[in-house]
XYZ file of C-alpha atoms in Angstrom:
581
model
C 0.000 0.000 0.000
C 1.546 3.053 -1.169
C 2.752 6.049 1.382
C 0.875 9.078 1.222
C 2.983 12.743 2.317
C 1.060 15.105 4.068
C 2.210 18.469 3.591
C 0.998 20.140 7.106
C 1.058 24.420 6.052
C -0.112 27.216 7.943
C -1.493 30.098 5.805
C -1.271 33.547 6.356
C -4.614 34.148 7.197
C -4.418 31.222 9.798
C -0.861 33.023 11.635
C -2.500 36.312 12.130
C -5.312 35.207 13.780
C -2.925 32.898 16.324
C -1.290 35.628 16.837
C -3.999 38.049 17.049
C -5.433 36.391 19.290
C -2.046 36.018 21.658
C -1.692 40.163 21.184
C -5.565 40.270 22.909
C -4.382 38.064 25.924
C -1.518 40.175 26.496
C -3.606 43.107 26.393
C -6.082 42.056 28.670
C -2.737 41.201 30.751
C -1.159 44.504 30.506
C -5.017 46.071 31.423
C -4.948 43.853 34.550
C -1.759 44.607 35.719
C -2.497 48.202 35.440
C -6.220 47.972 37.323
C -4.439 46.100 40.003
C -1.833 48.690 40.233
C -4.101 51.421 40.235
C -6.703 50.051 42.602
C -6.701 49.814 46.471
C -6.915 46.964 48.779
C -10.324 47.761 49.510
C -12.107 48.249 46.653
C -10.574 45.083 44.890
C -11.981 43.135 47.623
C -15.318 44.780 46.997
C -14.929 44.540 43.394
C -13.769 40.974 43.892
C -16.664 40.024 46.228
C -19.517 41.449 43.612
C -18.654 38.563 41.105
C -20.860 35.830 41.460
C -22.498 34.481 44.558
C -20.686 32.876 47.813
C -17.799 30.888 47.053
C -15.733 27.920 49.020
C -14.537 29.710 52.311
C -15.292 32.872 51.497
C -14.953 34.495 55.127
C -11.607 33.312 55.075
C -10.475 34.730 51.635
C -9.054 38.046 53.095
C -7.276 36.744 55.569
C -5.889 33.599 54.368
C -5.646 34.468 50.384
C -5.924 38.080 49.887
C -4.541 40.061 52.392
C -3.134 43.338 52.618
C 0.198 41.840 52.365
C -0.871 39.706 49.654
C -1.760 43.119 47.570
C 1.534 44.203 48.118
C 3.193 41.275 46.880
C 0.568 41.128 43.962
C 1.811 44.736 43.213
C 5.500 43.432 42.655
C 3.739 40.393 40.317
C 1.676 43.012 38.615
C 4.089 45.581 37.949
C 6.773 42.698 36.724
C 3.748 41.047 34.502
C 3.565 44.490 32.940
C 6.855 44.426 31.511
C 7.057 40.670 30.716
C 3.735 40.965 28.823
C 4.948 44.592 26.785
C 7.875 42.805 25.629
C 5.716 39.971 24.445
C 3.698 41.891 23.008
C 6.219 43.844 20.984
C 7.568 40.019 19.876
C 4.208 39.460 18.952
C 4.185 42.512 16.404
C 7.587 41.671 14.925
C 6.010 38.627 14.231
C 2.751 39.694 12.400
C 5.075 41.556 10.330
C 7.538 38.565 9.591
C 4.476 36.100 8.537
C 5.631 34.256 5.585
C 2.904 33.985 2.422
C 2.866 30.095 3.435
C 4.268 28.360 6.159
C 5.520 24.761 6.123
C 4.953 22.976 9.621
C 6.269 19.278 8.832
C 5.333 16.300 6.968
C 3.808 13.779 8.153
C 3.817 10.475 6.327
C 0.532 8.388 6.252
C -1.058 5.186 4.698
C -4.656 3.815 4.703
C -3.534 1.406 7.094
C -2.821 3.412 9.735
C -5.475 5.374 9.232
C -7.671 2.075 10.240
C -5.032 0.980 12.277
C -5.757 4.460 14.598
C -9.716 4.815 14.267
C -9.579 0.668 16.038
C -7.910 1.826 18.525
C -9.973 5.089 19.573
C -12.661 2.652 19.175
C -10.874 -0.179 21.917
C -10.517 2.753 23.882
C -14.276 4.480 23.819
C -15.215 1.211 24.864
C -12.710 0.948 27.722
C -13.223 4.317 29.081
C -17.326 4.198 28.891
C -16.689 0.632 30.915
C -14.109 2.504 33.249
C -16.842 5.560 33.920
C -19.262 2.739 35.347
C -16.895 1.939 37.656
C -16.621 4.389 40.037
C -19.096 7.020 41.474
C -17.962 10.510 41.483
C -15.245 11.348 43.766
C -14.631 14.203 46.494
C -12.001 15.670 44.990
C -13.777 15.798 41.065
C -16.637 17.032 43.021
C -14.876 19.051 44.285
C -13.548 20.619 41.034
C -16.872 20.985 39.808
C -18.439 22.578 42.086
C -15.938 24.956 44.062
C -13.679 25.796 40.481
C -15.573 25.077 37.408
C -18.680 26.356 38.453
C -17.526 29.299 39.461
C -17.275 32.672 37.386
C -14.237 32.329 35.202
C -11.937 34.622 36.360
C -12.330 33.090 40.097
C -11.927 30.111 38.687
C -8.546 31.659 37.209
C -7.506 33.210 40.396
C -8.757 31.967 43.537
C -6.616 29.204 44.366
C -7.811 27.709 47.350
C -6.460 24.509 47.227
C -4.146 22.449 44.282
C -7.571 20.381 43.562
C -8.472 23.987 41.471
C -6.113 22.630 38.710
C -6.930 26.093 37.117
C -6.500 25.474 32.929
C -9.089 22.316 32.753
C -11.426 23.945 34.934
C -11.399 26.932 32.732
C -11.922 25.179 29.784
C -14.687 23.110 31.156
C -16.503 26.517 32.649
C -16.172 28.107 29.306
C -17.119 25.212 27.116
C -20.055 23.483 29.077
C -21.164 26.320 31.625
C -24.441 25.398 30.128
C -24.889 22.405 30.986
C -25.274 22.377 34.703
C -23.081 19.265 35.531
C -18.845 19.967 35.356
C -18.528 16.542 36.911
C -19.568 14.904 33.777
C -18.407 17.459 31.813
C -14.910 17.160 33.220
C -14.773 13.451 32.672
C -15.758 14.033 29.204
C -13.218 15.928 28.212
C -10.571 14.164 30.126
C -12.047 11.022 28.056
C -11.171 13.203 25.012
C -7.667 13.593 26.531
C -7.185 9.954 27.120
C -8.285 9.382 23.450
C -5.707 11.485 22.200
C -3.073 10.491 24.257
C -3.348 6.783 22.721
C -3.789 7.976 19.724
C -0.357 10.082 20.041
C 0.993 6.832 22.009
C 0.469 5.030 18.709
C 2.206 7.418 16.267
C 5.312 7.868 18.533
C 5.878 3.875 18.414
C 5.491 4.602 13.966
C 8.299 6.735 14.607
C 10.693 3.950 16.207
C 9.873 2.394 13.424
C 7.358 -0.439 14.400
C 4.934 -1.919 12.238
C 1.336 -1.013 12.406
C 0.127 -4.065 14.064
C 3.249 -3.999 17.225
C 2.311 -0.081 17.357
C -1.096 -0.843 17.973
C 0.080 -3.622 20.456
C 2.390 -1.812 22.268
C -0.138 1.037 22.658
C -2.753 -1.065 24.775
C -0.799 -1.456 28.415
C 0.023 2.265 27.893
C -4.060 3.074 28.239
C -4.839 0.545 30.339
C -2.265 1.174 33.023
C -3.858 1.547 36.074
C -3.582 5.316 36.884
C -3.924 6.243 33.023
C -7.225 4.257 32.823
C -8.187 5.234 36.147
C -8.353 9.052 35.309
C -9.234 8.776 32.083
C -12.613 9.099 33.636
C -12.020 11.764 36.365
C -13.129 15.378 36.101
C -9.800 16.265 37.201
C -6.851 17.515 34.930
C -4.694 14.820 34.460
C -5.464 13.017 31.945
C -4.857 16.222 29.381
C -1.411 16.572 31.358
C -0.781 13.301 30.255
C -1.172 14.231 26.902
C 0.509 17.480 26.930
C 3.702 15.449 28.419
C 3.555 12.530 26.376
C 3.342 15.592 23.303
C 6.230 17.332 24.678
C 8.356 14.628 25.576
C 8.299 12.790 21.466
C 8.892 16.420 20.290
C 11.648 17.017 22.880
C 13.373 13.192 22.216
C 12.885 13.715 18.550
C 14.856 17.193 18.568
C 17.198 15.850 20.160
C 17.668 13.423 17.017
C 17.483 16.270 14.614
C 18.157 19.754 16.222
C 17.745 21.445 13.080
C 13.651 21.079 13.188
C 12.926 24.289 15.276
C 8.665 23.256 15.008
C 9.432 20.319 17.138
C 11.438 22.665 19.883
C 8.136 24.821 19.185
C 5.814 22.038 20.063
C 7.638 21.296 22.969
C 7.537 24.566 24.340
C 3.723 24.678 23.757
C 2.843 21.530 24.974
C 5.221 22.097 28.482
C 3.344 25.891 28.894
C -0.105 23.683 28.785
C 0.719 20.930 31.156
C 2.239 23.840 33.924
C -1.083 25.622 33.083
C -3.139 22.438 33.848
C -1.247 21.600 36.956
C 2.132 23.024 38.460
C 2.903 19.633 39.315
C 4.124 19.189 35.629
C 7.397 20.910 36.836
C 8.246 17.040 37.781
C 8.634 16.174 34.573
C 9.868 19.701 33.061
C 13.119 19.434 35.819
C 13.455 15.736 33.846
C 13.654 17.850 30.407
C 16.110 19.922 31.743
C 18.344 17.567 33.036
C 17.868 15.585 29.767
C 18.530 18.721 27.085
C 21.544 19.530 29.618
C 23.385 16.097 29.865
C 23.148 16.069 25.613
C 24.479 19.619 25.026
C 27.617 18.417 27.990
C 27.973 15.419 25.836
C 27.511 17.133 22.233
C 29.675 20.063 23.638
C 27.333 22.406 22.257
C 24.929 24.845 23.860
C 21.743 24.767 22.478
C 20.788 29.129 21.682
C 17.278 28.012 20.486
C 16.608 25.238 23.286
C 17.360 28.359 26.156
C 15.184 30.934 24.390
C 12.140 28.621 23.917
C 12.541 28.410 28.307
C 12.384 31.918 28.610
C 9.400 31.773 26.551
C 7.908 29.485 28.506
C 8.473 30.610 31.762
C 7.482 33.928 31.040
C 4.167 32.562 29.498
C 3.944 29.622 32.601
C 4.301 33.311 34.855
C 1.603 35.286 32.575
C -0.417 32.822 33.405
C -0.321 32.584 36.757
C -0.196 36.192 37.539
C -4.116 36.953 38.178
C -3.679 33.371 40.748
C -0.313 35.324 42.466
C -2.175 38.644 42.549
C -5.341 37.165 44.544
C -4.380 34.171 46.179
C -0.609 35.090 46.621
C 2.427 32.758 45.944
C 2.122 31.520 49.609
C -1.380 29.194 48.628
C 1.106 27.458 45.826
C 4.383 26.999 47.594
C 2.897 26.578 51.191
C -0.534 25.134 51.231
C -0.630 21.518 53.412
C -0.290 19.278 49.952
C 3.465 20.671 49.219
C 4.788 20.801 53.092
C 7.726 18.706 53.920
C 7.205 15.664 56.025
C 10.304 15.740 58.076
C 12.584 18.302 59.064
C 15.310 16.716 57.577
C 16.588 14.711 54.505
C 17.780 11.799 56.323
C 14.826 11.526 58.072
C 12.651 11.438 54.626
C 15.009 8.900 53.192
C 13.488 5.999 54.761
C 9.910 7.116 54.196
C 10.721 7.956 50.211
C 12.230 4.272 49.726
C 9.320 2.970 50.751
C 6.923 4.848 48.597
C 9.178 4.579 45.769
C 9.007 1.055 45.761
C 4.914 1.248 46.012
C 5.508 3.107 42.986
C 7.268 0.491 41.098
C 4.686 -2.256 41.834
C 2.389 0.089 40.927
C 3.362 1.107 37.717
C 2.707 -2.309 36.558
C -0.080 -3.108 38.894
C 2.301 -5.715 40.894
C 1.236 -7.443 43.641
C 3.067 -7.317 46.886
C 4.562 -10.233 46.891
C 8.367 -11.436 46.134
C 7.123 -12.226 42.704
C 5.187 -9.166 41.393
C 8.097 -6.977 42.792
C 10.731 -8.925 41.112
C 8.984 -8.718 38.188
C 8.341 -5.456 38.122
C 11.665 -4.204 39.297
C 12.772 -6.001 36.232
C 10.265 -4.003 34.258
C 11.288 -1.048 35.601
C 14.902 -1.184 34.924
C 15.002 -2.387 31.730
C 14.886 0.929 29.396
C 18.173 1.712 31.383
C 19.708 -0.644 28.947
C 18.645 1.548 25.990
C 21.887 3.885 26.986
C 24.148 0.632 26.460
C 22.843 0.804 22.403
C 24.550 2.009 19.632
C 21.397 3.306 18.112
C 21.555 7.132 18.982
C 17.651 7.346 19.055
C 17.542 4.592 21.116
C 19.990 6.014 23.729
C 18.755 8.822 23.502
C 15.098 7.290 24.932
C 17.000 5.519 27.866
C 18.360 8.691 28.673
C 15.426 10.349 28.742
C 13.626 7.670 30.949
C 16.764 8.132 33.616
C 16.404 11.948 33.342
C 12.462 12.045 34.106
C 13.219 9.354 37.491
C 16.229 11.274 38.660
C 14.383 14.095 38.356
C 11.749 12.790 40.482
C 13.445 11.624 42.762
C 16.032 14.530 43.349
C 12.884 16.936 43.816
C 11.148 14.608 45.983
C 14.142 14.967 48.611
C 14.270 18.746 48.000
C 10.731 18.793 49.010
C 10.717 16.464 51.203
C 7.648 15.593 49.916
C 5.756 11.743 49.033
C 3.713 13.004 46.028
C 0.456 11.115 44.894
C 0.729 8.670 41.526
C -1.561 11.020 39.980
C 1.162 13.503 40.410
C 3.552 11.444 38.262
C 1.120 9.955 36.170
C 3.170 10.808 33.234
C 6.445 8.973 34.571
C 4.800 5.549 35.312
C 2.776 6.077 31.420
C 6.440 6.741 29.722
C 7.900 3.586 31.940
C 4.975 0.985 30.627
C 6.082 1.851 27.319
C 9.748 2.180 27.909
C 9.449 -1.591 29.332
C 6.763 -2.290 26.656
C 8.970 -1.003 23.794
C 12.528 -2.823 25.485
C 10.756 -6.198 25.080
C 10.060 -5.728 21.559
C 13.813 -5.159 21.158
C 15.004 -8.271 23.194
C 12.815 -10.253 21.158
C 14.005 -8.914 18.043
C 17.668 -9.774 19.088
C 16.854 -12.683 20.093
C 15.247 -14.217 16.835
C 18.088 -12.320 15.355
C 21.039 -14.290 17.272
C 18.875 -17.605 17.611
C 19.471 -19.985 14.364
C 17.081 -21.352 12.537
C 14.488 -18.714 14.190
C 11.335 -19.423 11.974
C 10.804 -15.634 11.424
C 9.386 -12.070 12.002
C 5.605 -13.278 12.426
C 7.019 -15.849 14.921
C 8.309 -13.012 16.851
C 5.281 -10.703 16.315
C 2.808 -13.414 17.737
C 5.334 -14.289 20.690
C 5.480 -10.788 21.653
C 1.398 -10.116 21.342
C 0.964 -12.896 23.261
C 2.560 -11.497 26.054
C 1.046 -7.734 25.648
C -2.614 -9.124 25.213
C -1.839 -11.447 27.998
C -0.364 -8.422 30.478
C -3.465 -5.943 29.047
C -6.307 -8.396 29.811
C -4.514 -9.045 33.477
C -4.327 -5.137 33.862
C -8.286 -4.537 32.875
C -9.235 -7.728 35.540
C -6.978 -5.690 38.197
C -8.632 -2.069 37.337
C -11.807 -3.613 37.674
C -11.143 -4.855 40.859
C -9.227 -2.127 42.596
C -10.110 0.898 41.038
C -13.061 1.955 42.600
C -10.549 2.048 46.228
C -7.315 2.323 45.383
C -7.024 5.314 43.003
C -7.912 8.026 45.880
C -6.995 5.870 48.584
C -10.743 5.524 49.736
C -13.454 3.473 48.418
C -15.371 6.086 46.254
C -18.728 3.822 45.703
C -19.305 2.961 49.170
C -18.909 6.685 50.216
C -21.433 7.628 47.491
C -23.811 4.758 48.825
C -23.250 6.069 52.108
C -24.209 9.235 51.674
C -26.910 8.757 49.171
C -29.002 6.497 51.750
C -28.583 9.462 54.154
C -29.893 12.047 52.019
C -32.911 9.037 51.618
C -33.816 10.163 55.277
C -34.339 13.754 53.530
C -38.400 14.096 53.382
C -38.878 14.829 49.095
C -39.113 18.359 47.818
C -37.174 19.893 50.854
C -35.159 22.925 51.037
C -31.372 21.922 51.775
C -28.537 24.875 52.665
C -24.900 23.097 53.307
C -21.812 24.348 55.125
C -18.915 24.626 52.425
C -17.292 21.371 53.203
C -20.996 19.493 52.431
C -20.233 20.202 48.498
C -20.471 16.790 48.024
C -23.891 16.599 49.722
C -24.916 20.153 47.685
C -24.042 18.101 44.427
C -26.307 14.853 45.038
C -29.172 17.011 46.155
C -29.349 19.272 43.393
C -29.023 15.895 41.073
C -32.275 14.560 43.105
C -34.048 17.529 42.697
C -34.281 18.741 46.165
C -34.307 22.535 46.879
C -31.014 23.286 46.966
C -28.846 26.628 48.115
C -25.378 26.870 47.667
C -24.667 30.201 49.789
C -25.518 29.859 53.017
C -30.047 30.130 53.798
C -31.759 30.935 56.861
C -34.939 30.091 54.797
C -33.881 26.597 54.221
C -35.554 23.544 56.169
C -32.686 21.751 56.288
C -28.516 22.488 56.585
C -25.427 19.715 56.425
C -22.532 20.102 57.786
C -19.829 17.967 59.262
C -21.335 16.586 62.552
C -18.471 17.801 65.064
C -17.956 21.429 63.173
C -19.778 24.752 64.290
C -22.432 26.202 62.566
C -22.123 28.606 59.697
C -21.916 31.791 61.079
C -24.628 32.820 59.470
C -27.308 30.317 61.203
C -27.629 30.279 64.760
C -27.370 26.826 66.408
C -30.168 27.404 68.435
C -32.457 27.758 65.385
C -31.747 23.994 64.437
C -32.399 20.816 66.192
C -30.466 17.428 65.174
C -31.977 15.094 62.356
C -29.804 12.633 61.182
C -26.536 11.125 60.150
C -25.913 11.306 56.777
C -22.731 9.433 56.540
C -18.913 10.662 56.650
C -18.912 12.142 59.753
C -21.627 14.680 58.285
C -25.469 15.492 59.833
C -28.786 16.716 58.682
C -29.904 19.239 61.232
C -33.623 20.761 60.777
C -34.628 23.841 61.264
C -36.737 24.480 63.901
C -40.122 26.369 63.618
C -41.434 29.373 65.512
């Protein structure tokens, strides 16, 4: 079947709108910074306050988030964003100028078969991810999400960061795009369904460019999506399953600039793809500290600094900055750097040592959904460290990939002891996706040299079968252990009891009643309004009913002597009714 050549151009027309619309960002940037210079304490927070109803902990927002001190730091963030974003936008013009009649991107080469090749396997995985979403009722923390960020108006959503679970760029996107529809928990898992779908599909074309055949690409691709933590958030209102497409994006582009430096749209699309992932979640620095150490040990080694690499990371920590400067300016850099999720656990290193060899070996197992036991962590030790033989080859590319796998880990774990810090999987979800196919991908390659050294080897089909047989073998194993586990083990609480829980409290809810909740009874607020009870998300005096955690005072706002106890409700919450005059 012949090759078809895709010729990938941007027109004209196409560039200055890009960049037309980058020039009205950094306008409405430069017309922040200078409101926030220009305006006092006060009348931000009244300004603030006016947009949109009650919001999650709202009496503590000016103390804890913006206070007076916070302003004045937001005035150094302000006044520096005004500069960084001029100087952009004065780029940006040079550019419009510069815009070439037709722009080549890169060429992408094609057949029919991959074409059907790809559209099988968004179809395996539609049907894997609709079977995943019937696993597990909606969790806190996507609740969370929903509620407290999504639903929000947008630009609290973009600056009120009240705790990491507002993982600020997805919730954006799913406020702007389905605002509509009235549910961002299913909304949220939609799209990060779309992001799984892409990430396979992306999955797929980076093993075409090692050079595998259609049918091992397509092989290889499966115990990518149906690692546990990949499959497990592939249907999670949360932002990490389009952070593990934006780092699976940036680290092919990266790895395959490193092969040829002279392709500038690949540095490009690494640059883009990194700005995304920090604006998803900051926790992508991880993996960026990994790119560094990579792009640093290959210009030691080439003896050759890389102009282009260093200006793209200016770029993209000025934009990563840009786009965290309405966040700074209103929740200050204190609820990023020093909020309870990023606090070191010990007061020394030595002291976290211990604790971090023990969670890094849970992290091994569960990369490859090990057992316990002697024999699921020899095995996947052995897993593990095999792409570290990819440095021994003397295929560049292929060193080049081993080198990249050690750079991501040593990153990891260098920042963990920095920190101090035992992050969640979900935090390197990336790092355990690029080691299943490192491992995948290294097992290929054995059995390739070994039908190559082995006489009388009856062929490549021999090998191709022998080596399917073990993927299909390790996927189906890995779907029986998702179904199994998942519903418990991917927050570290089992997510359908809880839901059961609470749902047969609300049952003790007479139908049709009015229900006002404290701000930690979200959860509660969201299975209400879905059973059509008379809900209120800001605190009511005129509602019949109010939950709240059991052993926590009342809202300010509604005396305790106005409501008499009604009911447990489940996890540590109570109905409490209010009494009648």
């Amino acid at each position: 079947m012949a090759i078809q050549t895709i010729k990938m151009v941007v027109p004209t027309a196409i560039q200055k709108v890009v960049l037309g619309m980058i020039a009205i960002l950094l306008v409405s940037l430069l017309c922040f910074s200078v409101f926030y210079l220009l305006t006092d304490y006060s009348s931000l927070v009244n300004w603030y306050l006016d947009d949109g109803a009650c919001f999650y902990h709202q009496s503590e927002w000016r103390t804890r988030f913006f206070s007076p001190s916070v302003k004045t730091q937001g005035n150094v963030f302000a006044g520096f964003g005004f500069l960084v974003a001029l100087v952009f936008l004065f780029l940006v013009g040079r550019a419009w100028k510069a815009t070439a009649t037709r722009k080549e991107l890169f060429f992408v080469s094609v057949n029919r078969g991959d074409i059907w090749m790809s559209l099988l396997l968004l179809l395996l995985c539609i049907m894997v991810s609709v079977w995943e979403w019937g696993l597990m009722a909606p969790a806190y923390d996507e609740v969370f999400s929903a509620v407290n960020c999504a639903e929000e108006p947008l630009f609290r959503t973009l600056t009120y960061y009240m705790l990491p679970n507002n993982h600020i760029a997805f919730n954006l996107l799913n406020g702007a795009c389905f605002g509509w529809y009235g549910d961002m928990v299913l909304s949220g898992r939609l799209l990060s369904v779309l992001g799984y779908l892409l990430t396979a599909f992306s999955v797929y074309w980076a093993s075409r460019m090692l050079q595998l055949n259609r049918y091992v690409a397509f092989i290889a691709v499966i115990p990518v999506a149906f690692q546990f933590h990949t499959l497990g958030f592939a249907t999670q209102a949360r932002g990490y399953e389009l952070q593990l497409l934006c780092g699976w994006l940036s680290s092919v582009s990266l790895v395959a600039y490193t092969v040829n430096g002279k392709k500038t749209s690949l540095l490009y699309t690494n640059t883009l793809f990194n700005t995304i992932g920090f604006a998803l979640i900051p926790s992508f620095l991880f993996l960026y500290i990994g790119q560094l150490i990579f792009t640093s040990v290959v210009s030691f080694v080439r003896r050759r600094v890389d102009v282009s690499y260093l200006k793209c990371q200016v770029v993209l920590a000025s934009a990563v900055f840009l786009f965290y400067l309405p966040a700074l300016c209103f929740s200050g850099l204190a609820s990023f750097t020093d909020n309870s999720w990023v606090k070191p656990m010990t007061d020394s290193v030595g002291d976290f040592i211990p604790i971090f060899t023990q969670a890094f070996d849970v992290f091994i197992r569960d990369c490859f959904s090990a057992d316990a036991n002697a024999f699921g962590r020899s095995v996947s030790y052995l897993l593990f460290f095999l792409p570290i033989t990819f440095v021994f080859s003397k295929d560049r590319k292929l060193k080049l990939i081993g080198g990249y796998f050690i750079a991501t880990w040593v990153a990891f774990i260098l920042y963990s002891l920095y920190i101090r810090r035992i992050s969640f999987h979900r935090t390197i979800l990336i790092q355990l996706s690029i080691s299943v196919f490192c491992s995948v991908y290294c097992v290929y390659n054995l059995l390739c040299r070994l039908g190559a050294r082995v006489k009388g080897f009856p062929g490549q089909r021999v090998l191709v079968v022998m080596f399917s047989a073990i993927v299909l073998l390790y996927g189906g194993y890995l779907l029986v252990f998702n179904r199994e586990r998942v519903d418990w083990v991917l927050y570290g609480y089992n997510t359908n009891s809880v839901y059961e829980e609470q749902k047969a409290g609300l049952a003790k809810l007479p139908e049709g009643s009015s229900v006002t909740f404290s701000d930690d009874a979200f959860y509660f607020y969201y299975m209400c309004r879905k059973q059509h009870y008379i809900v209120s998300r800001c605190i009511s005096s005129d509602a019949d009913y109010l939950i709240k955690i059991a052993d926590r005072p009342f809202p300010n706002a509604l005396p305790a002597k106005g409501y008499k106890y009604f009911a447990d409700c489940g996890n540590d919450f109570a109905i409490y009714q209010k009494l009648t005059e």
